[in-house]
Each structure stands twice: as C-alpha cells, then as structure tokens.
PDB file of C-alpha atoms in Angstrom:
ATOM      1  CA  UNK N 280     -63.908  41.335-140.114  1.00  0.00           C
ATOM      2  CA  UNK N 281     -61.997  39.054-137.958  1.00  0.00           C
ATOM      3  CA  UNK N 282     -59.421  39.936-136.250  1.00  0.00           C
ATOM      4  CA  UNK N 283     -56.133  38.376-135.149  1.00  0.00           C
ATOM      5  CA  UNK N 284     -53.135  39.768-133.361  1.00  0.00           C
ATOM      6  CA  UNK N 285     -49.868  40.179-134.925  1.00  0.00           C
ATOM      7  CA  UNK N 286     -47.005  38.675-132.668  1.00  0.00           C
ATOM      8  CA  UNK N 287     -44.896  41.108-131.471  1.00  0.00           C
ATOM      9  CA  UNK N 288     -41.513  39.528-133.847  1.00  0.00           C
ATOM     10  CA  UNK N 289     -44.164  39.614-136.747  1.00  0.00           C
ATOM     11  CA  UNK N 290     -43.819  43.365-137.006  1.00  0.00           C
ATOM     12  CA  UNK N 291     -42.166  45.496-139.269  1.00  0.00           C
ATOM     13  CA  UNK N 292     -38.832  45.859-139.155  1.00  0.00           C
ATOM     14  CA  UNK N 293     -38.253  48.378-141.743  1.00  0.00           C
ATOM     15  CA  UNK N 294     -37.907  52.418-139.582  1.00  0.00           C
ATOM     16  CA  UNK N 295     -37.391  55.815-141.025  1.00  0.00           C
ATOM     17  CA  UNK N 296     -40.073  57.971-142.434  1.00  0.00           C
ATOM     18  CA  UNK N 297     -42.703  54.966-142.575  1.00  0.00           C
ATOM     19  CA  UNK N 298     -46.141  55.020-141.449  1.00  0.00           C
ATOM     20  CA  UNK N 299     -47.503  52.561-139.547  1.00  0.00           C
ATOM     21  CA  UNK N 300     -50.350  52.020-137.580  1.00  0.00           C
ATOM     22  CA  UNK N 301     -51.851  48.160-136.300  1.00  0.00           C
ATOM     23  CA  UNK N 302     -55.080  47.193-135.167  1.00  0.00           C
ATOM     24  CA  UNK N 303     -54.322  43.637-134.874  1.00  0.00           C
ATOM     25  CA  UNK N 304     -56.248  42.727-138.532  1.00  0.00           C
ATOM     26  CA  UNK N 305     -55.820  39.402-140.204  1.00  0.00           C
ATOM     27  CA  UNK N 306     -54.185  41.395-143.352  1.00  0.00           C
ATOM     28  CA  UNK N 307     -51.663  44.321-143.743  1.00  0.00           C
ATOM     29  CA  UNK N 308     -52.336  47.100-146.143  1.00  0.00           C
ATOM     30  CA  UNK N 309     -49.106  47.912-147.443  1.00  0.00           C
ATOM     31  CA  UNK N 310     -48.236  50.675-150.041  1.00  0.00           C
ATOM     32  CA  UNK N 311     -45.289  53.164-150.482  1.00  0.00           C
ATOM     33  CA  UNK N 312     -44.659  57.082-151.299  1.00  0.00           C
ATOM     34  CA  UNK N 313     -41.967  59.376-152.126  1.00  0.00           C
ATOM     35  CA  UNK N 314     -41.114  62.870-150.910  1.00  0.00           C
ATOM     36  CA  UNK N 315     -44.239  64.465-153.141  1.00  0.00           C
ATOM     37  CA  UNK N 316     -46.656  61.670-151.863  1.00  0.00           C
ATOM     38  CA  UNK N 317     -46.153  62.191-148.265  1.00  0.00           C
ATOM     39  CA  UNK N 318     -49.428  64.268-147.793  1.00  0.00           C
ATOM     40  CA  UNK N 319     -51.743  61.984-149.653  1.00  0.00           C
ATOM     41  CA  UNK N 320     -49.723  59.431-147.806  1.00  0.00           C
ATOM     42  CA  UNK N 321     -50.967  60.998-144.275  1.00  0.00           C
ATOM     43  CA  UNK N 322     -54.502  61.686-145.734  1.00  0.00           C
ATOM     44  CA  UNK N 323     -54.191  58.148-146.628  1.00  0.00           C
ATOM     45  CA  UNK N 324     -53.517  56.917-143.035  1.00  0.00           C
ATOM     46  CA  UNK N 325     -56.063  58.466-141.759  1.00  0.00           C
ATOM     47  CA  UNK N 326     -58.641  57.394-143.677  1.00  0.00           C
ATOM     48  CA  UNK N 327     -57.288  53.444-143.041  1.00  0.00           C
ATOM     49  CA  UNK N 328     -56.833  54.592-138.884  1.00  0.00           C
ATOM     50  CA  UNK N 329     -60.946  55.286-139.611  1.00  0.00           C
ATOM     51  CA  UNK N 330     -61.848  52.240-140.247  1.00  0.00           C
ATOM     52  CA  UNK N 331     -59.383  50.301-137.879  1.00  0.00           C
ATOM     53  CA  UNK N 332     -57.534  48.516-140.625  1.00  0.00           C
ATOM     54  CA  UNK N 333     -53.859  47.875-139.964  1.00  0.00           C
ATOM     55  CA  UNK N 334     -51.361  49.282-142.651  1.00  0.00           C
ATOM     56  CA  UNK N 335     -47.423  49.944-143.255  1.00  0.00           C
ATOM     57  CA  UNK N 336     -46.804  52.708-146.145  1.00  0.00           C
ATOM     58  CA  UNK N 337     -43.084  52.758-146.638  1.00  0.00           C
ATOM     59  CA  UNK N 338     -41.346  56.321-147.348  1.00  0.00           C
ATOM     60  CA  UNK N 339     -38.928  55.554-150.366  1.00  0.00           C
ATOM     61  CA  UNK N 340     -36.857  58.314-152.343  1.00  0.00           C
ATOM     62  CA  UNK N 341     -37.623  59.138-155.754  1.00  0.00           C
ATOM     63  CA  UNK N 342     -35.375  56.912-158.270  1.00  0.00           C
ATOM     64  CA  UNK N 343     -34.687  58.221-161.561  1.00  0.00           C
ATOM     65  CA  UNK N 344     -35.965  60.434-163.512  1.00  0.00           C
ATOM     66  CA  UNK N 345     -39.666  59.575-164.468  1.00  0.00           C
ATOM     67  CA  UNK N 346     -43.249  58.544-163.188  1.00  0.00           C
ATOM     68  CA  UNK N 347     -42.285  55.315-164.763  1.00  0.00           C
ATOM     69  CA  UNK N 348     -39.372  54.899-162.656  1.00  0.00           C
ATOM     70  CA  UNK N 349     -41.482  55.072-159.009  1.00  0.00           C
ATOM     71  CA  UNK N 350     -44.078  52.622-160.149  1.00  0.00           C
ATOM     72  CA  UNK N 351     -41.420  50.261-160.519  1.00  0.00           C
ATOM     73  CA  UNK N 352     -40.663  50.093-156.785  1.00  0.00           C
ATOM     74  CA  UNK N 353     -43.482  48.855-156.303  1.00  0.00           C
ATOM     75  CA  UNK N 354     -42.392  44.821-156.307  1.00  0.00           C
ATOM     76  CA  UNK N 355     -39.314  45.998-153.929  1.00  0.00           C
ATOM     77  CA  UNK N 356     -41.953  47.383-151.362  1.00  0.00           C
ATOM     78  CA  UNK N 357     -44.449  44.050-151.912  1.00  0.00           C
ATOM     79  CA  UNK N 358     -40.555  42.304-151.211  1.00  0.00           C
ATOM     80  CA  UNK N 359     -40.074  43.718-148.344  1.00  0.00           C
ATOM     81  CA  UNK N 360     -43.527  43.510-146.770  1.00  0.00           C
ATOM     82  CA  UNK N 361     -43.370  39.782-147.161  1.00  0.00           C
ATOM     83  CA  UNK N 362     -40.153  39.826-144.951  1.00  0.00           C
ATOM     84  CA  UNK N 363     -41.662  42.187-142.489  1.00  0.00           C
ATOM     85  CA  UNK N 364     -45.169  40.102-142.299  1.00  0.00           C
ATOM     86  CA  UNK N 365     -44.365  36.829-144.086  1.00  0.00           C
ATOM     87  CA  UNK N 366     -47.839  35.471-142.211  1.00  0.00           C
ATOM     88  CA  UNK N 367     -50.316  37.770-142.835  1.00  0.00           C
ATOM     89  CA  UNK N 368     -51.970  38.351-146.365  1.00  0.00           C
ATOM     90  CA  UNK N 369     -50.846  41.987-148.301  1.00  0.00           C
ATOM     91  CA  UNK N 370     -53.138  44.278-149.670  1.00  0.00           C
ATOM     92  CA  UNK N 371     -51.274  46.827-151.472  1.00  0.00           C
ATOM     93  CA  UNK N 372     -52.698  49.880-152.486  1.00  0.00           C
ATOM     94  CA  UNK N 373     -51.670  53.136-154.070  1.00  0.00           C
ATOM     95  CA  UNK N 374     -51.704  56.198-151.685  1.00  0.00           C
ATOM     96  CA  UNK N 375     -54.447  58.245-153.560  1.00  0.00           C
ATOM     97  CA  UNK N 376     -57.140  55.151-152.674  1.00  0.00           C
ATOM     98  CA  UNK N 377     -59.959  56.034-150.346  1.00  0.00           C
ATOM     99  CA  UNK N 378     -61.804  53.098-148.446  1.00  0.00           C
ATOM    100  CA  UNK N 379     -64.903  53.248-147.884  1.00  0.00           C
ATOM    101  CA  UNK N 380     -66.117  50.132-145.600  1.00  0.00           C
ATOM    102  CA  UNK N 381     -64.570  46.701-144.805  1.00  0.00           C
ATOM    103  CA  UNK N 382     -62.610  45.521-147.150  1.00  0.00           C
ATOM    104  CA  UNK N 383     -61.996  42.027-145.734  1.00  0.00           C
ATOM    105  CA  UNK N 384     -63.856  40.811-148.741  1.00  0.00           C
ATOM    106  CA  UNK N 385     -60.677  41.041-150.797  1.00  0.00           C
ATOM    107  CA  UNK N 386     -59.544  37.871-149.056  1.00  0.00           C
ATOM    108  CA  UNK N 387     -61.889  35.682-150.658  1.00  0.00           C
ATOM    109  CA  UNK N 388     -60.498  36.484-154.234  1.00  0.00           C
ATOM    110  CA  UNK N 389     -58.884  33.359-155.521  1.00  0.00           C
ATOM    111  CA  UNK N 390     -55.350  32.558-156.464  1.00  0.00           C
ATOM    112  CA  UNK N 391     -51.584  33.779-154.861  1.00  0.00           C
ATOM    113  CA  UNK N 392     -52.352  36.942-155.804  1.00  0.00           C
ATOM    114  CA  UNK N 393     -54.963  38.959-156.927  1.00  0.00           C
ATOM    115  CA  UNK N 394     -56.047  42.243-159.007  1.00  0.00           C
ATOM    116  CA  UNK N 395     -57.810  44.060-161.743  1.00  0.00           C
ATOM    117  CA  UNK N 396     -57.852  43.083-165.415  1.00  0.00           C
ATOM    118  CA  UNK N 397     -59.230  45.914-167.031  1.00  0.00           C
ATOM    119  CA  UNK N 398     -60.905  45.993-170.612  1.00  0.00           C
ATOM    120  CA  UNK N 399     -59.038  48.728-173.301  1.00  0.00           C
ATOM    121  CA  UNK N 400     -60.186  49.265-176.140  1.00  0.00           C
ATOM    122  CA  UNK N 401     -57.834  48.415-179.804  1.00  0.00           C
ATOM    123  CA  UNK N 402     -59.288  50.396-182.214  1.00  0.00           C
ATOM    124  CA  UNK N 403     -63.496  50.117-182.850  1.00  0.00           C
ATOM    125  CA  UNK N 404     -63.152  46.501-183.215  1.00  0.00           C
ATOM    126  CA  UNK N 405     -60.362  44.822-180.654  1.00  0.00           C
ATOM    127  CA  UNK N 406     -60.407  44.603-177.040  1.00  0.00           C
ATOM    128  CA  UNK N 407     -57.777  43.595-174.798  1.00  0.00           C
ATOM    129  CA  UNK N 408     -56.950  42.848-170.973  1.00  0.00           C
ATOM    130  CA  UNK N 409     -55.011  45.094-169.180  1.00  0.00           C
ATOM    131  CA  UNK N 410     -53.848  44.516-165.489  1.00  0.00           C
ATOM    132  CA  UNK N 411     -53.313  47.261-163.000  1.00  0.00           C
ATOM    133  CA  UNK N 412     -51.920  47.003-159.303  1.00  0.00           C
ATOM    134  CA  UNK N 413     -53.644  50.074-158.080  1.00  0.00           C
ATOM    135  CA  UNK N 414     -55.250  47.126-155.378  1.00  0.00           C
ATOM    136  CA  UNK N 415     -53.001  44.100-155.129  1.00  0.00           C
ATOM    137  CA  UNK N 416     -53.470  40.823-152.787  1.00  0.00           C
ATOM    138  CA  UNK N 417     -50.642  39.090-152.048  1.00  0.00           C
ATOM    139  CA  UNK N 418     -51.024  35.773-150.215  1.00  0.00           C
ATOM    140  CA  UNK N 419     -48.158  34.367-147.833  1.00  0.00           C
ATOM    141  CA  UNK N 420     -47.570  31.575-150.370  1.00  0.00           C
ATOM    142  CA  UNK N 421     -44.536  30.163-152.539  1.00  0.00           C
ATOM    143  CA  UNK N 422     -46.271  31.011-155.351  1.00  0.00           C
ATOM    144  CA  UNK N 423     -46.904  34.485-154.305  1.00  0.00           C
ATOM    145  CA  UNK N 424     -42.700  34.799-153.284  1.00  0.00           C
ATOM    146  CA  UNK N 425     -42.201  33.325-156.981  1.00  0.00           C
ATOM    147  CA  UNK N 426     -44.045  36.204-158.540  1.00  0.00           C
ATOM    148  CA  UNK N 427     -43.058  38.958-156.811  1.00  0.00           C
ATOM    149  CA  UNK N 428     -39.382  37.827-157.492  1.00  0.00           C
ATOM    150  CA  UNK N 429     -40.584  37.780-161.183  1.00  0.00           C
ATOM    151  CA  UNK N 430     -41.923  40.955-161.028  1.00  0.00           C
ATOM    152  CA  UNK N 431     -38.949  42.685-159.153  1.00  0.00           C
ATOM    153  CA  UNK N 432     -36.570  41.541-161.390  1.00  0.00           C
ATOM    154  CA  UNK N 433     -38.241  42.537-164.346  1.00  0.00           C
ATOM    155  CA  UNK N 434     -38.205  46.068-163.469  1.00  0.00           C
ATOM    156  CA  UNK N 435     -34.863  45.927-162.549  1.00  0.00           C
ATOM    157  CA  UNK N 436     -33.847  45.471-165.861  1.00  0.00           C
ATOM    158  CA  UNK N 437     -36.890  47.695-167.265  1.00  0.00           C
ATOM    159  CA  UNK N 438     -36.312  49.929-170.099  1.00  0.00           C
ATOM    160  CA  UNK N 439     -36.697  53.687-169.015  1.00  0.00           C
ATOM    161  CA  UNK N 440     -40.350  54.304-170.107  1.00  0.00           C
ATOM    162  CA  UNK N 441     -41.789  50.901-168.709  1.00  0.00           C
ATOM    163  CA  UNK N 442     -43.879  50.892-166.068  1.00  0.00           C
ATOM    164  CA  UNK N 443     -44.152  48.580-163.355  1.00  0.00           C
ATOM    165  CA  UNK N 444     -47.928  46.947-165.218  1.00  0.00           C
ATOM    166  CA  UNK N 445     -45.693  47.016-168.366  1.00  0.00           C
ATOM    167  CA  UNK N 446     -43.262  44.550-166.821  1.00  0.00           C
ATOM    168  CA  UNK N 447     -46.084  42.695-165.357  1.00  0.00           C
ATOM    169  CA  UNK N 448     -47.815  42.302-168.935  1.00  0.00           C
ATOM    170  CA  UNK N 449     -44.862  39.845-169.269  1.00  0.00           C
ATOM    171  CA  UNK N 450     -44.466  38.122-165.482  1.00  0.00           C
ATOM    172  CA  UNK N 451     -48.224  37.356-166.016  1.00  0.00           C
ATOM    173  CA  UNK N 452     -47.386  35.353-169.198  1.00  0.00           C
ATOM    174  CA  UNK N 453     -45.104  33.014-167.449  1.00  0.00           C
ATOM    175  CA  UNK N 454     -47.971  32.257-164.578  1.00  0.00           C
ATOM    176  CA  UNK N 455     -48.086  28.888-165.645  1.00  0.00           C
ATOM    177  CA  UNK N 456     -47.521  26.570-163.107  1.00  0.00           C
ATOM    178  CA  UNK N 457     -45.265  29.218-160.765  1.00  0.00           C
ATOM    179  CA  UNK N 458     -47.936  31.259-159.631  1.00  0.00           C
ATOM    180  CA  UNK N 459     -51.916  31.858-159.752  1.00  0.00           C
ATOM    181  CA  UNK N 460     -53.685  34.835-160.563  1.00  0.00           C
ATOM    182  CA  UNK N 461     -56.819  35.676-159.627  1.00  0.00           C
ATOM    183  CA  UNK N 462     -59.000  38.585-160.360  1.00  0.00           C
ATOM    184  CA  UNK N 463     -60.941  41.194-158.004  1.00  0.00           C
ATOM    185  CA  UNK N 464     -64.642  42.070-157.738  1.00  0.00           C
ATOM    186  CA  UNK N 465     -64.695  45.793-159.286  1.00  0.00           C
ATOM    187  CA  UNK N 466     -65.924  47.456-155.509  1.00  0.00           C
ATOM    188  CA  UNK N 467     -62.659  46.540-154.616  1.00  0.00           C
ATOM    189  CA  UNK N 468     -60.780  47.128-157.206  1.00  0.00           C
ATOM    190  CA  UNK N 469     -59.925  50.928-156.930  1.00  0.00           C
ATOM    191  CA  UNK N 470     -61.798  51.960-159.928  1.00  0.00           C
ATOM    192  CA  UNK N 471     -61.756  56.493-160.424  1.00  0.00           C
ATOM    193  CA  UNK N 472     -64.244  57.628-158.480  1.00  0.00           C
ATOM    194  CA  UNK N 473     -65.812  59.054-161.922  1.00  0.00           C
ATOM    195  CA  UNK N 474     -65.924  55.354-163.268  1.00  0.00           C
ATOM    196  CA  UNK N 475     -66.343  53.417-159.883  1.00  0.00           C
ATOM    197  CA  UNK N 476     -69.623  51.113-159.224  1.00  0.00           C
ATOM    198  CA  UNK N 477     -72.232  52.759-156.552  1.00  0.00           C
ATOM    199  CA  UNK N 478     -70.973  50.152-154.174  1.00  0.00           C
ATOM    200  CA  UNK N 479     -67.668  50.544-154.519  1.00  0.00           C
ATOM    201  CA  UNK N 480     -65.620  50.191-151.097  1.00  0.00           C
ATOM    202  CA  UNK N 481     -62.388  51.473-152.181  1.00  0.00           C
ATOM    203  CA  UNK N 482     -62.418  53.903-155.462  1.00  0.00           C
ATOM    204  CA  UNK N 483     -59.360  56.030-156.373  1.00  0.00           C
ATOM    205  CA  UNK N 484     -58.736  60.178-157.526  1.00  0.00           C
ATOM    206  CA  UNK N 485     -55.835  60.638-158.984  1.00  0.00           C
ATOM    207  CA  UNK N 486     -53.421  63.034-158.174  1.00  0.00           C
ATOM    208  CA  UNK N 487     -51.635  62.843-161.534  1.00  0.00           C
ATOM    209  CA  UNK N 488     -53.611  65.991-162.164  1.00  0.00           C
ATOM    210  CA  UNK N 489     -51.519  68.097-160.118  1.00  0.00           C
ATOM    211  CA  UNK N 490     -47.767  66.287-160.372  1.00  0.00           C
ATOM    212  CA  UNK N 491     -48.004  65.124-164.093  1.00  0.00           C
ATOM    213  CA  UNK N 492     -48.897  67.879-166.796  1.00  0.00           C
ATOM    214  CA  UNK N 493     -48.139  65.501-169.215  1.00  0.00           C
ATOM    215  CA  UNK N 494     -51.020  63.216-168.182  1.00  0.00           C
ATOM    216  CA  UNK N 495     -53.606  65.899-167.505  1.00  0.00           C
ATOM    217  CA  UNK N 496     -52.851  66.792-171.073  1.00  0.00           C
ATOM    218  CA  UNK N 497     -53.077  63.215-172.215  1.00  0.00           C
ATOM    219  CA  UNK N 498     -57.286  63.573-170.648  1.00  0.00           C
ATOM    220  CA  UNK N 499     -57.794  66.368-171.833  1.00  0.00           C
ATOM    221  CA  UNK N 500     -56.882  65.091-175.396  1.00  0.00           C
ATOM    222  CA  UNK N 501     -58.977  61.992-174.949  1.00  0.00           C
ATOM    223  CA  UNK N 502     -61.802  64.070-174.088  1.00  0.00           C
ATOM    224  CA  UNK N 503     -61.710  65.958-177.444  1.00  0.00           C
ATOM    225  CA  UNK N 504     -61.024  62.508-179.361  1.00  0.00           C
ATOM    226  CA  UNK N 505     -64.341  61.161-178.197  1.00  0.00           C
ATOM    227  CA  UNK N 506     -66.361  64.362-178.750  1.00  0.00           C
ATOM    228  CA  UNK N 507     -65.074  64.170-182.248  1.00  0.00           C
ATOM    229  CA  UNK N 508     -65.495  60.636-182.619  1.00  0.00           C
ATOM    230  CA  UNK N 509     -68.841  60.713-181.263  1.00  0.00           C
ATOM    231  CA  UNK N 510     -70.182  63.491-183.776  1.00  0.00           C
ATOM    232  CA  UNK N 511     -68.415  61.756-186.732  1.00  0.00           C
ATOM    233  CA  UNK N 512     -70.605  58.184-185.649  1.00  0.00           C
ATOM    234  CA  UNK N 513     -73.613  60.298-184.631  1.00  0.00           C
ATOM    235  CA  UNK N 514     -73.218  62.037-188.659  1.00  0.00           C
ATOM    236  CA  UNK N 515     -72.569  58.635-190.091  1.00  0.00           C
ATOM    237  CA  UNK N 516     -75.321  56.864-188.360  1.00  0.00           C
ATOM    238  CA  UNK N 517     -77.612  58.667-186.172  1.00  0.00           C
ATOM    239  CA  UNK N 518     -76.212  57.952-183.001  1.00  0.00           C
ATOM    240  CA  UNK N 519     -72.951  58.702-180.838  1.00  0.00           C
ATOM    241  CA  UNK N 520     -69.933  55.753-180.361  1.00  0.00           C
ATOM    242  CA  UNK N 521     -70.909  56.035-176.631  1.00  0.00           C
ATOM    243  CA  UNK N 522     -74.547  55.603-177.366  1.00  0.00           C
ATOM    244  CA  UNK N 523     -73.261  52.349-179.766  1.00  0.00           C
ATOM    245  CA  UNK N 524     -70.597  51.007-177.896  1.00  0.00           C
ATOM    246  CA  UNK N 525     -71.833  52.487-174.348  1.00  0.00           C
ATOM    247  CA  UNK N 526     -69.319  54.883-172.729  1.00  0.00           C
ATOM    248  CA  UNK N 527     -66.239  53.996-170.945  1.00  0.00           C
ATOM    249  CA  UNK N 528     -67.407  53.652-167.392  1.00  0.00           C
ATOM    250  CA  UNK N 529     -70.053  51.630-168.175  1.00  0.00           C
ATOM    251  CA  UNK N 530     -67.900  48.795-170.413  1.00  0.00           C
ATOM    252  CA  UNK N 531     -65.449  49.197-167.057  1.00  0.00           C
ATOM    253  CA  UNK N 532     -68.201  47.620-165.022  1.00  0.00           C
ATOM    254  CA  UNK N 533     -69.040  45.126-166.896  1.00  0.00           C
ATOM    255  CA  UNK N 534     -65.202  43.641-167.038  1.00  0.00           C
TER     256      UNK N 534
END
C-alpha cells in the first residue's frame, strides 16, 4: 500500500462526536453512524486502526422515523467528505464491515465511482441488477461531485420508504455522460460473511438482526420460502431449486 501524507489543511474539518484516526494513506475510509451505531462504530475503528488504514466515521443524529430514512444520509456524509478531503480518493463503508487485509486494491476499480451490482432474482425466470453502497469508491473527480449531487438530491426529495439504493436505481440511469460507474471485484465488495468468497478482504454481518425485527422476520420468512420451494421442485422433478438453479451464495459469486 503506498502511502502519502495528508497536508495538515487537507484534514477534516467536521468536530463533534466523529471518529477519526490517520495514518497518512493515499485514501480515506469514510462512513457515518447514529446514536445506536456508535458501538459497532468503535468496534469498527478498531478494526481499521489494525490495519493502519486512515478513516473519518461521522456521528449524525437519527432523521425521521425509519431505517429508510438513515440510509439516505448517506450522499450528505460522501458530500461532506469530499469538502473535508477533496484530494484523496473515498472509500465509504457501512459500520458493520470487517477488513480483513489491504484493501488498496479497491483503487484500481474503474470509473468516478465504484460498487457492487448484485444479481436478484424476478421470479424463476428474470434476473436483474441491483446496486448496493455497502463499499463505495469515490474518486476526487467532477464526475464523482456530479453524482453525489445527484444522489443527495434525490433523497432529499425521497418518498418515506425509499432507501438511499432506491434513489440510486434512478441517479444510475442518468450516468450517461455526467458520471462513470464502475463495478468492484466481490473480495471487496462487502459481501455477508455467510455469502462472502474465501478471499474476501472486507465481508459484512449485519446488525439488522438485533435493531430491525422487521427484517429478521423478513429472513426468517425467506428461509421457509425456499425450503418449500425446494421440496415442491425436488417433488416435481427430482431435485431441489438450489440444486437446479445453485443456491444463493453461489449465483452471488459468480455476479
């Protein structure tokens, strides 16, 4: 990893609550929490502090009155970063990532920005792309500034259950000639540490178990839907959907 020193008027000027910690790294690791994050937010730290990568996680209040409503900070924050270190390439990450090695690597992904397009499945027979910012690059580029100004302005005028890779479904549609958009290997990419590649370098566990019933319930009726489904294919033709289709992890690494 090579390192470079951030000038002394090249460092954040946000204060409060924020966490920050610099080794001198040629890239920033940004990300933000609210009051209930602020332990994974330390854990967090600590784990970047291990492996000597610089990083500024900026303590915000909660806003409204949903999940939906904090993801949606998330273009202020990458705004705000770029006026704090408007030199130095952005990594953004959410606080319930783990890194596991040197992640300088993201740096060679192409384009302004760059993150995960995820397969989903559409029924048995459609597929579609789905971004997610769990891992974010952000160059120091115009075309970078253009999109997060896109992006932040699109949540501002969000409906109440959109979330922030809702809005983005839509800035990423007007990419043409504004902004590029490139895509990250998979070890880098964040994946859940149940789905993630053996090499991954940074994975993620979600902590939506503990703060969001709602979405624990949401797993726990996916799990049933593809025991079900699986016995109804296995009945119908001898073998599972998963065993068919391949199960969701797999089809994740392939993308």
């Amino acid at each position: 990893m090579v390192e470079t020193k951030i000038p002394e008027d090249r460092k954040a000027t946000s204060q409060g609550s924020d966490i920050r910690q610099s080794f001198g790294t040629d890239f920033i690791v940004i990300g933000f929490f609210t009051p209930n994050y602020e332990p994974s937010a330390s854990t967090f730290s600590k784990n970047l502090i291990g492996h000597r990568i610089s990083h500024h996680l900026y303590a915000r209040p909660v806003l409204g009155d949903s999940w939906y409503s904090q993801t949606r900070q998330k273009p202020t924050i990458l705004a705000q970063a770029r006026k704090d270190y408007p030199d130095v390439p952005l990594i953004f990450m959410d606080v319930d990532c783990t890194v596991r090695g040197d992640i300088g690597g993201i740096l060679d992904s192409p384009g302004d920005l760059a993150m995960r397009t995820k397969g989903t499945s559409l029924g048995t027979t459609k597929r579609a792309l789905k971004p997610t910012t769990r891992v974010l690059l952000v160059r120091p580029s115009a075309g970078a500034d253009a999109f997060v100004a896109a992006w932040e302005d699109g949540c501002r005028h969000a409906g109440k259950g959109d979330s922030a890779e809702a809005v983005l479904i839509e800035v990423m549609s007007d990419s043409a000639e504004r902004y590029a958009i490139g895509t990250l290997p998979l070890k880098y990419a964040g994946i859940e540490l149940h789905d993630a590649p053996p090499n991954a370098v940074v994975v993620h566990d979600s902590i939506h178990d503990q703060t969001r019933p709602a979405w624990a319930l949401r797993r726990s009726a996916q799990r049933y839907f593809r025991a079900g489904r699986n016995a109804a294919y296995r009945l119908a033709t001898g073998k599972t959907y998963d065993e068919i289709y391949g199960k969701r992890g797999a089809r994740q690494r392939t993308q």
